[in-house]
CSV table of C-alpha atoms in Angstrom, one decimal:
chain,number,residue,atom,x,y,z
A,1,MET,CA,101.2,66.6,-6.6
A,2,THR,CA,98.0,66.3,-8.8
A,3,THR,CA,98.2,65.3,-12.4
A,4,VAL,CA,95.4,65.5,-14.9
A,5,GLU,CA,95.0,65.0,-18.4
A,6,ARG,CA,93.4,68.0,-20.0
A,7,ARG,CA,90.9,68.2,-22.6
A,8,THR,CA,92.6,70.2,-25.4
A,9,PRO,CA,90.8,71.6,-28.5
A,10,THR,CA,92.3,69.0,-30.5
A,11,THR,CA,91.8,65.7,-28.5
A,12,THR,CA,89.1,64.1,-26.7
A,13,ALA,CA,90.8,62.5,-23.6
A,14,PRO,CA,88.5,63.3,-20.9
A,15,ARG,CA,90.2,65.1,-17.6
A,16,ARG,CA,91.8,62.1,-15.6
A,17,ILE,CA,93.7,62.4,-12.0
A,18,THR,CA,96.1,59.7,-11.9
A,19,ASP,CA,97.3,60.6,-8.5
A,20,TRP,CA,95.2,61.3,-5.4
A,21,ARG,CA,95.6,61.5,-1.9
A,22,PRO,CA,93.0,63.4,0.3
A,23,GLU,CA,94.7,61.8,3.4
A,24,ASP,CA,98.4,63.4,2.9
A,25,ALA,CA,97.8,66.8,4.4
A,26,THR,CA,100.2,68.5,2.0
A,27,PHE,CA,98.8,67.0,-0.8
A,28,TRP,CA,95.7,68.1,0.5
A,29,THR,CA,96.7,71.9,1.1
A,30,ALA,CA,98.6,72.3,-2.1
A,31,THR,CA,96.3,71.2,-4.6
A,32,GLY,CA,93.6,68.4,-3.8
A,33,ALA,CA,91.2,71.2,-1.7
A,34,ARG,CA,91.0,73.2,-4.5
A,35,VAL,CA,90.4,70.2,-6.8
A,36,ALA,CA,87.6,69.3,-4.8
A,37,ARG,CA,85.9,72.0,-4.6
A,38,ARG,CA,85.8,72.3,-8.2
A,39,ASN,CA,84.3,69.1,-8.7
A,40,LEU,CA,82.2,69.4,-5.5
A,41,VAL,CA,80.4,73.1,-6.8
A,42,LEU,CA,80.0,71.4,-10.4
A,43,SER,CA,78.5,68.1,-8.6
A,44,ILE,CA,76.0,70.1,-6.4
A,45,PHE,CA,74.7,72.2,-9.3
A,46,SER,CA,74.0,68.9,-11.5
A,47,GLU,CA,72.4,67.0,-8.7
A,48,HIS,CA,70.7,70.2,-7.9
A,49,VAL,CA,69.2,70.4,-11.6
A,50,GLY,CA,67.9,66.2,-11.3
A,51,PHE,CA,66.5,67.0,-8.1
A,52,SER,CA,64.4,69.8,-9.8
A,53,VAL,CA,63.5,67.8,-12.8
A,54,TRP,CA,63.0,64.7,-10.7
A,55,SER,CA,60.0,67.0,-8.8
A,56,LEU,CA,58.9,68.7,-12.0
A,57,TRP,CA,55.3,67.4,-11.9
A,58,SER,CA,54.9,68.4,-8.6
A,59,VAL,CA,54.3,71.7,-10.2
A,60,LEU,CA,53.0,70.8,-13.5
A,61,VAL,CA,50.2,68.9,-11.9
A,62,LEU,CA,49.3,72.6,-10.9
A,63,PHE,CA,48.7,73.4,-14.1
A,64,LEU,CA,46.4,70.4,-15.5
A,65,GLY,CA,43.1,72.6,-15.0
A,66,PRO,CA,39.3,70.9,-16.1
A,67,ALA,CA,40.8,70.9,-19.9
A,68,TYR,CA,43.2,68.1,-19.3
A,69,HIS,CA,40.2,65.6,-17.1
A,70,ILE,CA,42.1,64.6,-14.6
A,71,ASP,CA,40.7,63.8,-11.0
A,72,PRO,CA,43.0,64.7,-8.0
A,73,ALA,CA,43.7,60.8,-7.7
A,74,GLY,CA,44.8,60.5,-11.2
A,75,LYS,CA,47.2,63.7,-10.4
A,76,PHE,CA,48.8,62.0,-7.4
A,77,VAL,CA,49.4,58.8,-9.8
A,78,LEU,CA,51.2,61.4,-11.7
A,79,THR,CA,53.6,62.3,-9.2
A,80,THR,CA,54.1,59.1,-7.5
A,81,VAL,CA,55.5,57.2,-10.7
A,82,PRO,CA,58.8,59.7,-11.1
A,83,THR,CA,59.5,59.4,-7.4
A,84,ALA,CA,59.4,55.5,-7.6
A,85,ILE,CA,61.6,54.9,-10.7
A,86,GLY,CA,63.6,57.7,-9.0
A,87,ALA,CA,64.5,55.7,-6.1
A,88,ALA,CA,64.7,52.4,-7.8
A,89,LEU,CA,67.4,53.6,-10.2
A,90,ARG,CA,69.6,55.3,-6.9
A,91,LEU,CA,71.4,52.1,-6.1
A,92,PRO,CA,72.5,51.6,-10.0
A,93,TYR,CA,73.4,55.2,-10.3
A,94,THR,CA,75.8,54.8,-7.0
A,95,PHE,CA,77.7,52.0,-8.9
A,96,ALA,CA,77.9,54.1,-12.1
A,97,VAL,CA,80.5,56.3,-10.7
A,98,ALA,CA,83.3,53.6,-10.2
A,99,ARG,CA,82.2,51.9,-13.7
A,100,PHE,CA,82.2,55.2,-15.7
A,101,GLY,CA,84.1,58.0,-13.8
A,102,GLY,CA,82.7,60.6,-11.7
A,103,ARG,CA,82.9,63.3,-14.2
A,104,ASN,CA,82.1,61.3,-17.3
A,105,TRP,CA,78.9,60.1,-15.5
A,106,THR,CA,77.8,63.3,-14.2
A,107,MET,CA,77.7,64.1,-17.9
A,108,ILE,CA,76.0,61.3,-18.8
A,109,SER,CA,73.2,61.7,-16.0
A,110,ALA,CA,73.0,65.3,-16.5
A,111,GLY,CA,72.4,64.9,-20.5
A,112,LEU,CA,69.7,62.4,-19.5
A,113,LEU,CA,67.6,65.1,-17.8
A,114,LEU,CA,67.3,66.2,-21.6
A,115,VAL,CA,64.6,63.6,-21.9
A,116,PRO,CA,62.0,64.4,-19.5
A,117,ALA,CA,62.7,68.3,-19.4
A,118,VAL,CA,62.5,68.3,-23.5
A,119,ALA,CA,59.4,65.9,-23.5
A,120,ALA,CA,57.3,67.6,-21.0
A,121,ALA,CA,58.1,71.1,-23.0
A,122,VAL,CA,56.4,69.5,-26.0
A,123,VAL,CA,53.5,67.8,-25.5
A,124,ILE,CA,51.7,69.1,-22.2
A,125,HIS,CA,48.5,70.7,-23.6
A,126,PRO,CA,45.0,70.1,-23.4
A,127,GLY,CA,43.9,67.1,-24.9
A,128,VAL,CA,46.9,65.4,-24.8
A,129,SER,CA,45.9,61.7,-23.6
A,130,TYR,CA,46.7,60.8,-19.8
A,131,GLY,CA,49.1,58.0,-20.8
A,132,THR,CA,51.4,60.3,-22.6
A,133,LEU,CA,51.7,62.5,-19.6
A,134,LEU,CA,52.0,59.3,-17.4
A,135,ALA,CA,54.7,57.9,-19.4
A,136,VAL,CA,55.9,62.0,-19.6
A,137,ALA,CA,56.2,61.5,-15.8
A,138,ALA,CA,57.7,58.4,-15.9
A,139,VAL,CA,60.9,59.7,-17.2
A,140,ALA,CA,61.5,62.5,-14.7
A,141,GLY,CA,62.3,59.8,-12.5
A,142,VAL,CA,65.8,59.6,-13.9
A,143,GLY,CA,66.3,63.1,-12.1
A,144,GLY,CA,66.2,60.8,-8.9
A,145,GLY,CA,69.5,58.8,-9.6
A,146,ASN,CA,71.5,62.0,-9.8
A,147,PHE,CA,71.7,62.3,-5.7
A,148,ALA,CA,73.1,58.4,-5.2
A,149,SER,CA,75.6,58.9,-8.1
A,150,SER,CA,76.7,62.7,-7.3
A,151,MET,CA,77.3,61.5,-3.1
A,152,ALA,CA,79.2,58.6,-4.1
A,153,ASN,CA,81.7,61.2,-6.3
A,154,ILE,CA,81.7,63.6,-3.9
A,155,ASN,CA,82.6,60.8,-1.1
A,156,ALA,CA,85.5,59.4,-2.8
A,157,PHE,CA,87.2,63.2,-2.9
A,158,TYR,CA,87.6,64.4,0.4
A,159,PRO,CA,89.3,63.2,3.5
A,160,GLN,CA,87.5,61.4,6.0
A,161,ARG,CA,87.8,64.7,8.2
A,162,LEU,CA,85.5,66.9,5.7
A,163,LYS,CA,83.4,63.9,4.2
A,164,GLY,CA,80.1,64.6,6.8
A,165,TRP,CA,80.9,68.4,5.8
A,166,ALA,CA,81.1,67.7,1.9
A,167,LEU,CA,78.4,65.4,1.6
A,168,GLY,CA,75.9,67.9,4.0
A,169,VAL,CA,76.8,70.6,1.5
A,170,ASN,CA,76.3,68.2,-1.8
A,171,ALA,CA,72.9,66.7,-0.2
A,172,GLY,CA,71.4,70.1,0.6
A,173,GLY,CA,72.2,72.1,-2.5
A,174,GLY,CA,70.7,69.2,-4.2
A,175,ASN,CA,67.6,68.9,-2.2
A,176,LEU,CA,67.0,72.6,-2.9
A,177,GLY,CA,66.1,71.8,-6.3
A,178,VAL,CA,62.8,70.7,-4.9
A,179,ALA,CA,61.9,74.4,-3.7
A,180,VAL,CA,63.5,76.0,-6.7
A,181,VAL,CA,61.4,73.9,-9.1
A,182,GLN,CA,58.5,75.0,-7.3
A,183,LEU,CA,59.7,78.8,-7.4
A,184,VAL,CA,60.2,78.5,-11.6
A,185,GLY,CA,56.6,77.3,-11.3
A,186,LEU,CA,55.4,80.2,-9.2
A,187,ALA,CA,57.3,82.4,-11.5
A,188,VAL,CA,55.8,81.2,-14.6
A,189,LEU,CA,52.1,81.1,-13.0
A,190,ALA,CA,52.4,84.6,-12.1
A,191,THR,CA,53.9,86.1,-15.3
A,192,ALA,CA,52.5,83.8,-18.0
A,193,GLY,CA,49.5,82.1,-16.4
A,194,ALA,CA,48.2,78.6,-15.9
A,195,GLY,CA,47.6,78.0,-19.5
A,196,HIS,CA,51.5,77.6,-20.0
A,197,PRO,CA,53.1,74.7,-18.3
A,198,ARG,CA,55.2,74.1,-20.7
A,199,LEU,CA,57.6,76.8,-20.1
A,200,VAL,CA,58.5,75.4,-16.8
A,201,ALA,CA,60.1,72.7,-18.0
A,202,GLY,CA,61.7,74.7,-21.0
A,203,VAL,CA,63.4,76.6,-18.1
A,204,TYR,CA,65.3,73.9,-17.0
A,205,ILE,CA,66.5,72.9,-20.7
A,206,PRO,CA,69.7,75.2,-20.7
A,207,LEU,CA,70.1,74.6,-17.2
A,208,VAL,CA,70.7,70.7,-18.4
A,209,VAL,CA,72.8,71.4,-21.0
A,210,LEU,CA,74.7,74.1,-18.5
A,211,ALA,CA,75.4,71.1,-15.7
A,212,ALA,CA,76.6,68.8,-18.8
A,213,VAL,CA,78.7,70.9,-20.5
A,214,GLY,CA,80.1,72.3,-16.8
A,215,ALA,CA,81.0,68.6,-16.1
A,216,ALA,CA,82.5,67.9,-19.3
A,217,LEU,CA,84.8,70.6,-19.1
A,218,TRP,CA,85.7,71.2,-15.5
A,219,MET,CA,85.6,68.1,-13.5
A,220,ASP,CA,87.7,64.8,-13.1
A,221,ASN,CA,87.7,61.2,-13.1
A,222,LEU,CA,89.3,60.0,-10.0
A,223,PRO,CA,91.7,56.7,-9.9
A,224,GLY,CA,91.4,53.4,-8.4
A,225,LEU,CA,87.2,53.8,-7.9
A,226,ARG,CA,86.1,50.3,-7.7
A,227,ASN,CA,82.2,49.1,-6.6
A,228,ASP,CA,82.3,47.2,-3.3
A,229,ARG,CA,79.6,44.5,-4.0
A,230,ARG,CA,80.5,42.3,-1.4
A,231,ALA,CA,80.1,45.0,0.9
A,232,MET,CA,76.3,45.5,-0.7
A,233,ARG,CA,75.5,42.0,-0.2
A,234,ASP,CA,77.1,42.1,3.5
A,235,VAL,CA,74.6,45.0,4.7
A,236,ALA,CA,71.7,43.7,2.8
A,237,ARG,CA,71.8,40.7,5.4
A,238,ASP,CA,72.0,43.2,8.3
A,239,ALA,CA,69.4,43.9,10.0
A,240,HIS,CA,70.7,47.3,10.9
A,241,THR,CA,70.8,48.2,7.3
A,242,TRP,CA,67.0,47.7,7.2
A,243,ILE,CA,66.5,49.5,10.5
A,244,VAL,CA,68.2,52.4,9.2
A,245,SER,CA,66.2,52.4,5.9
A,246,LEU,CA,63.2,52.4,7.7
A,247,LEU,CA,63.9,55.3,9.5
A,248,TYR,CA,65.2,57.3,6.3
A,249,ILE,CA,61.9,56.3,4.9
A,250,GLY,CA,60.6,58.3,7.5
A,251,THR,CA,62.6,61.3,7.1
A,252,PHE,CA,63.5,61.8,3.7
A,253,GLY,CA,60.6,60.2,2.3
A,254,SER,CA,58.5,62.4,4.0
A,255,PHE,CA,60.5,65.2,2.3
A,256,ILE,CA,60.1,63.9,-0.8
A,257,GLY,CA,57.1,63.3,-1.0
A,258,PHE,CA,55.3,66.1,0.9
A,259,GLY,CA,57.5,67.9,-1.5
A,260,PHE,CA,55.8,66.1,-4.4
A,261,ALA,CA,52.0,66.7,-2.6
A,262,PHE,CA,51.6,69.5,-1.1
A,263,GLY,CA,50.5,71.9,-4.1
A,264,GLN,CA,48.0,68.9,-4.7
A,265,VAL,CA,47.1,68.9,-1.4
A,266,LEU,CA,46.3,72.3,-0.5
A,267,GLN,CA,44.2,72.9,-3.7
A,268,VAL,CA,42.0,69.8,-2.9
A,269,GLN,CA,41.6,70.2,0.6
A,270,PHE,CA,41.2,74.0,0.8
A,271,ALA,CA,39.7,74.7,-2.8
A,272,ALA,CA,38.0,77.8,-2.2
A,273,ASP,CA,41.3,79.4,-0.7
A,274,PHE,CA,43.3,78.2,-3.9
A,275,ALA,CA,40.9,78.5,-6.9
A,276,THR,CA,43.8,78.8,-9.3
A,277,PRO,CA,47.2,77.3,-9.3
A,278,VAL,CA,49.2,80.4,-8.4
A,279,LYS,CA,48.1,80.8,-4.9
A,280,ALA,CA,49.2,77.7,-4.6
A,281,ALA,CA,52.4,78.1,-5.7
A,282,TYR,CA,52.8,80.6,-3.3
A,283,LEU,CA,53.5,78.5,-0.5
A,284,THR,CA,54.5,75.2,-2.3
A,285,PHE,CA,58.0,76.3,-2.0
A,286,LEU,CA,58.4,77.1,1.4
A,287,GLY,CA,58.2,73.8,3.2
A,288,PRO,CA,61.3,72.1,0.8
A,289,LEU,CA,63.3,75.4,1.1
A,290,LEU,CA,63.2,75.4,4.6
A,291,GLY,CA,63.4,71.3,5.0
A,292,SER,CA,66.7,72.0,2.6
A,293,LEU,CA,68.5,74.3,4.7
A,294,VAL,CA,68.1,72.4,7.7
A,295,ARG,CA,69.3,69.3,6.8
A,296,PRO,CA,72.8,70.5,7.9
A,297,VAL,CA,71.9,71.1,11.3
A,298,GLY,CA,70.5,67.8,12.0
A,299,GLY,CA,73.8,66.5,11.5
A,300,ARG,CA,75.4,69.3,13.6
A,301,LEU,CA,73.1,68.3,16.5
A,302,ALA,CA,73.6,64.3,15.8
A,303,ASP,CA,77.5,65.2,16.3
A,304,ARG,CA,77.0,67.0,19.9
A,305,LEU,CA,74.0,64.9,21.1
A,306,GLY,CA,74.1,61.8,19.1
A,307,GLY,CA,72.5,60.7,16.2
A,308,ALA,CA,69.7,57.9,17.9
A,309,LYS,CA,69.2,60.6,20.6
A,310,VAL,CA,68.0,63.5,18.0
A,311,THR,CA,66.4,61.1,15.6
A,312,PHE,CA,64.1,59.6,18.4
A,313,TRP,CA,62.9,63.5,19.4
A,314,ASN,CA,62.9,64.3,16.1
A,315,PHE,CA,60.2,61.4,15.0
A,316,ALA,CA,58.2,61.9,18.2
A,317,ALA,CA,58.1,65.8,16.9
A,318,MET,CA,57.1,64.7,13.4
A,319,ALA,CA,54.4,62.4,15.1
A,320,LEU,CA,52.9,66.0,16.8
A,321,GLY,CA,53.0,67.9,13.4
A,322,ALA,CA,51.0,65.0,11.5
A,323,ALA,CA,48.3,65.6,14.6
A,324,VAL,CA,48.6,69.0,14.1
A,325,VAL,CA,48.1,68.6,10.7
A,326,LEU,CA,45.1,66.0,11.2
A,327,LEU,CA,43.6,68.5,13.7
A,328,ALA,CA,43.6,71.4,10.9
A,329,SER,CA,42.2,69.1,8.1
A,330,ALA,CA,39.4,68.3,10.4
A,331,GLU,CA,38.7,71.7,11.3
A,332,ARG,CA,39.5,73.3,8.1
A,333,SER,CA,42.3,75.5,9.4
A,334,LEU,CA,44.0,76.9,6.9
A,335,PRO,CA,46.6,79.0,9.0
A,336,LEU,CA,47.1,75.6,11.4
A,337,PHE,CA,47.4,73.3,8.5
A,338,ILE,CA,50.2,75.5,7.1
A,339,VAL,CA,51.9,75.3,10.1
A,340,GLY,CA,51.7,71.7,10.6
A,341,PHE,CA,52.9,71.4,7.2
A,342,VAL,CA,56.2,73.4,7.3
A,343,LEU,CA,57.2,72.0,10.6
A,344,LEU,CA,56.8,68.4,8.8
A,345,PHE,CA,59.1,69.4,6.5
A,346,VAL,CA,61.8,71.0,8.8
A,347,LEU,CA,61.8,67.9,11.0
A,348,SER,CA,61.7,65.8,7.8
A,349,GLY,CA,65.1,67.8,7.1
A,350,VAL,CA,66.6,67.7,10.5
A,351,GLY,CA,65.7,63.7,10.5
A,352,ASN,CA,67.5,63.6,7.1
A,353,GLY,CA,70.8,64.6,9.0
A,354,SER,CA,70.8,62.8,12.1
A,355,THR,CA,69.7,59.4,10.2
A,356,TYR,CA,72.9,59.9,7.9
A,357,LYS,CA,74.8,60.5,10.8
A,358,MET,CA,73.9,57.3,13.0
A,359,ILE,CA,75.4,54.9,10.0
A,360,PRO,CA,78.6,55.1,10.8
A,361,ALA,CA,78.7,55.3,14.2
A,362,ILE,CA,76.8,52.1,14.0
A,363,PHE,CA,79.2,49.9,11.7
A,364,ARG,CA,81.8,52.0,14.1
A,365,VAL,CA,80.5,49.7,17.4
A,366,ARG,CA,79.7,46.6,15.4
A,367,CYS,CA,83.4,46.5,13.7
A,368,ALA,CA,86.6,45.6,14.8
A,369,GLU,CA,88.5,47.9,12.1
A,370,GLU,CA,87.8,51.1,11.0
A,371,THR,CA,88.3,50.0,7.2
A,372,GLU,CA,85.8,47.3,7.6
A,373,ALA,CA,83.3,50.2,9.2
A,374,ARG,CA,84.1,52.6,6.4
A,375,ARG,CA,83.5,49.9,4.0
A,376,LEU,CA,80.0,48.6,5.2
A,377,SER,CA,79.4,52.5,6.2
A,378,GLY,CA,79.5,53.2,2.5
A,379,ALA,CA,77.3,50.4,1.3
A,380,VAL,CA,74.5,51.5,3.8
A,381,ILE,CA,74.4,54.7,3.0
A,382,GLY,CA,73.4,54.3,-0.7
A,383,LEU,CA,71.0,51.0,0.1
A,384,ALA,CA,69.5,53.6,2.4
A,385,GLY,CA,69.2,56.3,0.2
A,386,ALA,CA,67.5,54.2,-2.3
A,387,VAL,CA,64.9,52.5,0.2
A,388,GLY,CA,64.3,56.1,2.1
A,389,ALA,CA,62.9,57.5,-1.5
A,390,PHE,CA,60.6,54.8,-1.7
A,391,GLY,CA,58.7,56.7,1.2
A,392,GLY,CA,58.3,59.6,-1.0
A,393,VAL,CA,56.2,56.8,-3.3
A,394,LEU,CA,54.1,55.7,0.0
A,395,VAL,CA,53.2,59.2,0.8
A,396,ASN,CA,51.7,60.0,-2.7
A,397,LEU,CA,49.7,56.8,-2.3
A,398,ALA,CA,48.7,57.3,1.2
A,399,PHE,CA,47.4,60.8,-0.1
A,400,ARG,CA,45.5,59.0,-3.4
A,401,GLN,CA,43.6,56.5,-1.1
A,402,SER,CA,43.2,58.7,1.3
A,403,PHE,CA,41.0,61.1,-1.2
A,404,LEU,CA,39.6,58.3,-2.5
A,405,ALA,CA,37.9,56.6,0.4
A,406,TYR,CA,37.5,59.9,2.8
A,407,GLY,CA,37.4,62.7,0.2
A,408,SER,CA,40.2,64.4,2.6
A,409,GLY,CA,44.1,63.8,3.8
A,410,THR,CA,42.6,62.2,6.6
A,411,GLY,CA,43.6,58.9,6.4
A,412,ALA,CA,46.9,59.5,5.6
A,413,TYR,CA,47.6,61.7,8.2
A,414,VAL,CA,46.6,59.0,10.7
A,415,ALA,CA,49.2,56.2,8.6
A,416,PHE,CA,51.8,59.5,9.4
A,417,ILE,CA,51.3,59.5,12.6
A,418,GLY,CA,51.3,56.2,13.2
A,419,PHE,CA,54.5,55.6,11.3
A,420,TYR,CA,56.3,57.9,13.3
A,421,VAL,CA,55.3,56.6,16.4
A,422,LEU,CA,56.7,53.4,15.6
A,423,CYS,CA,59.9,54.9,14.0
A,424,ALA,CA,60.1,56.7,17.6
A,425,VAL,CA,59.7,53.4,19.4
A,426,VAL,CA,62.2,51.5,16.9
A,427,THR,CA,65.2,54.0,17.2
A,428,ARG,CA,64.2,53.8,21.4
A,429,VAL,CA,64.2,49.9,21.4
A,430,VAL,CA,67.6,49.3,19.2
A,431,TYR,CA,69.8,52.4,19.5
A,432,LEU,CA,69.0,54.2,23.3
A,433,ARG,CA,67.9,51.2,26.1
A,434,ARG,CA,70.8,51.2,28.1
A,435,SER,CA,71.2,47.5,27.8
A,436,ALA,CA,71.2,47.7,24.0
A,437,ARG,CA,74.6,47.0,22.3
A,438,LEU,CA,74.5,50.0,20.6
A,439,ALA,CA,73.1,52.5,23.1
A,440,GLY,CA,74.0,55.8,22.1
A,441,VAL,CA,75.5,55.9,18.6
């Protein structure tokens, strides 16, 4: 039976599980499933709020009108910086769960979200310096690390046969934070107006507190978690780690990068149609919402058809979607532009699921023992998640450079097409050729 030291009104001792055997069917049915489900729900909520805070500036830049004296290139920098910092934090956050405990680290990581939320609620007003805005945007990067620690924590709670489902639900629930913060921004714009950006950040202050308190009261620390630094060193020397990371740049990097940039792109490229921020906000949530909801679909398709096959055709479709956006941009067709971008969001979500499903399949083929395959797969998932998030940085930098050089997103769309074609070719050559050792993963 699970032995849990519970917090009482007279002690500060944390909730700590001293016996955890998820692979034991009797144990799992009697107590394990209930405890794991409770931790999963709270983990999803905390990760969801983290994604929203990470994506906060994708909404706040819509409020920064002429009174702030920031050009489109400067706004893209405000969304690029938190993306980069969030990506960099994913690796240390992965190790933090074993170092501090899943419950403890969820409390800490959730509490840290107060800093960017409170700072944004305080400092954003006409006349504030660009440097101050840049510093506050940078701090929002702490929300990007929550995904890695949340996934590492939930991975330890579930038996092998249920990990795919649990991690898929956890990731999808977190990704929805990108769409929800867009809806919060829309609600503020529609009710209070574009003069009140601080209200968007203010909405998240009580939610951050709720996430931290929920973790403190109802989450648990698991015994025996260890950071396998040797596994991380081993996979860093493996070419397949970097190949999968390249593919994840194309899928998750596109999802988070477009999530940060879409509203700005609409306002710049179709200024006549989106003269006010609220008009852009009516559309910005749609892509991230659909991309989050279809992520489990990518995993399920990969289970049935093979991860590499789904990933290959998905990248081919993403190249087509980017071509549609390029055509719409040249023709200044707003309906076609929106269709192309929503298609890219949906396909990036499918690719997130299928690419992650490839990782354990690759290492099952390459490793003689199942335990070794699991050890290396876990490390690759952490590393690929961090590297893939840098794709969001590349997306925002591509848009910034394109608007500076051409006055439109044309250069960025051409670059996206080329990158998706490259990813499709790599997937085909490495994982689908009949002569390849890993054919059909």
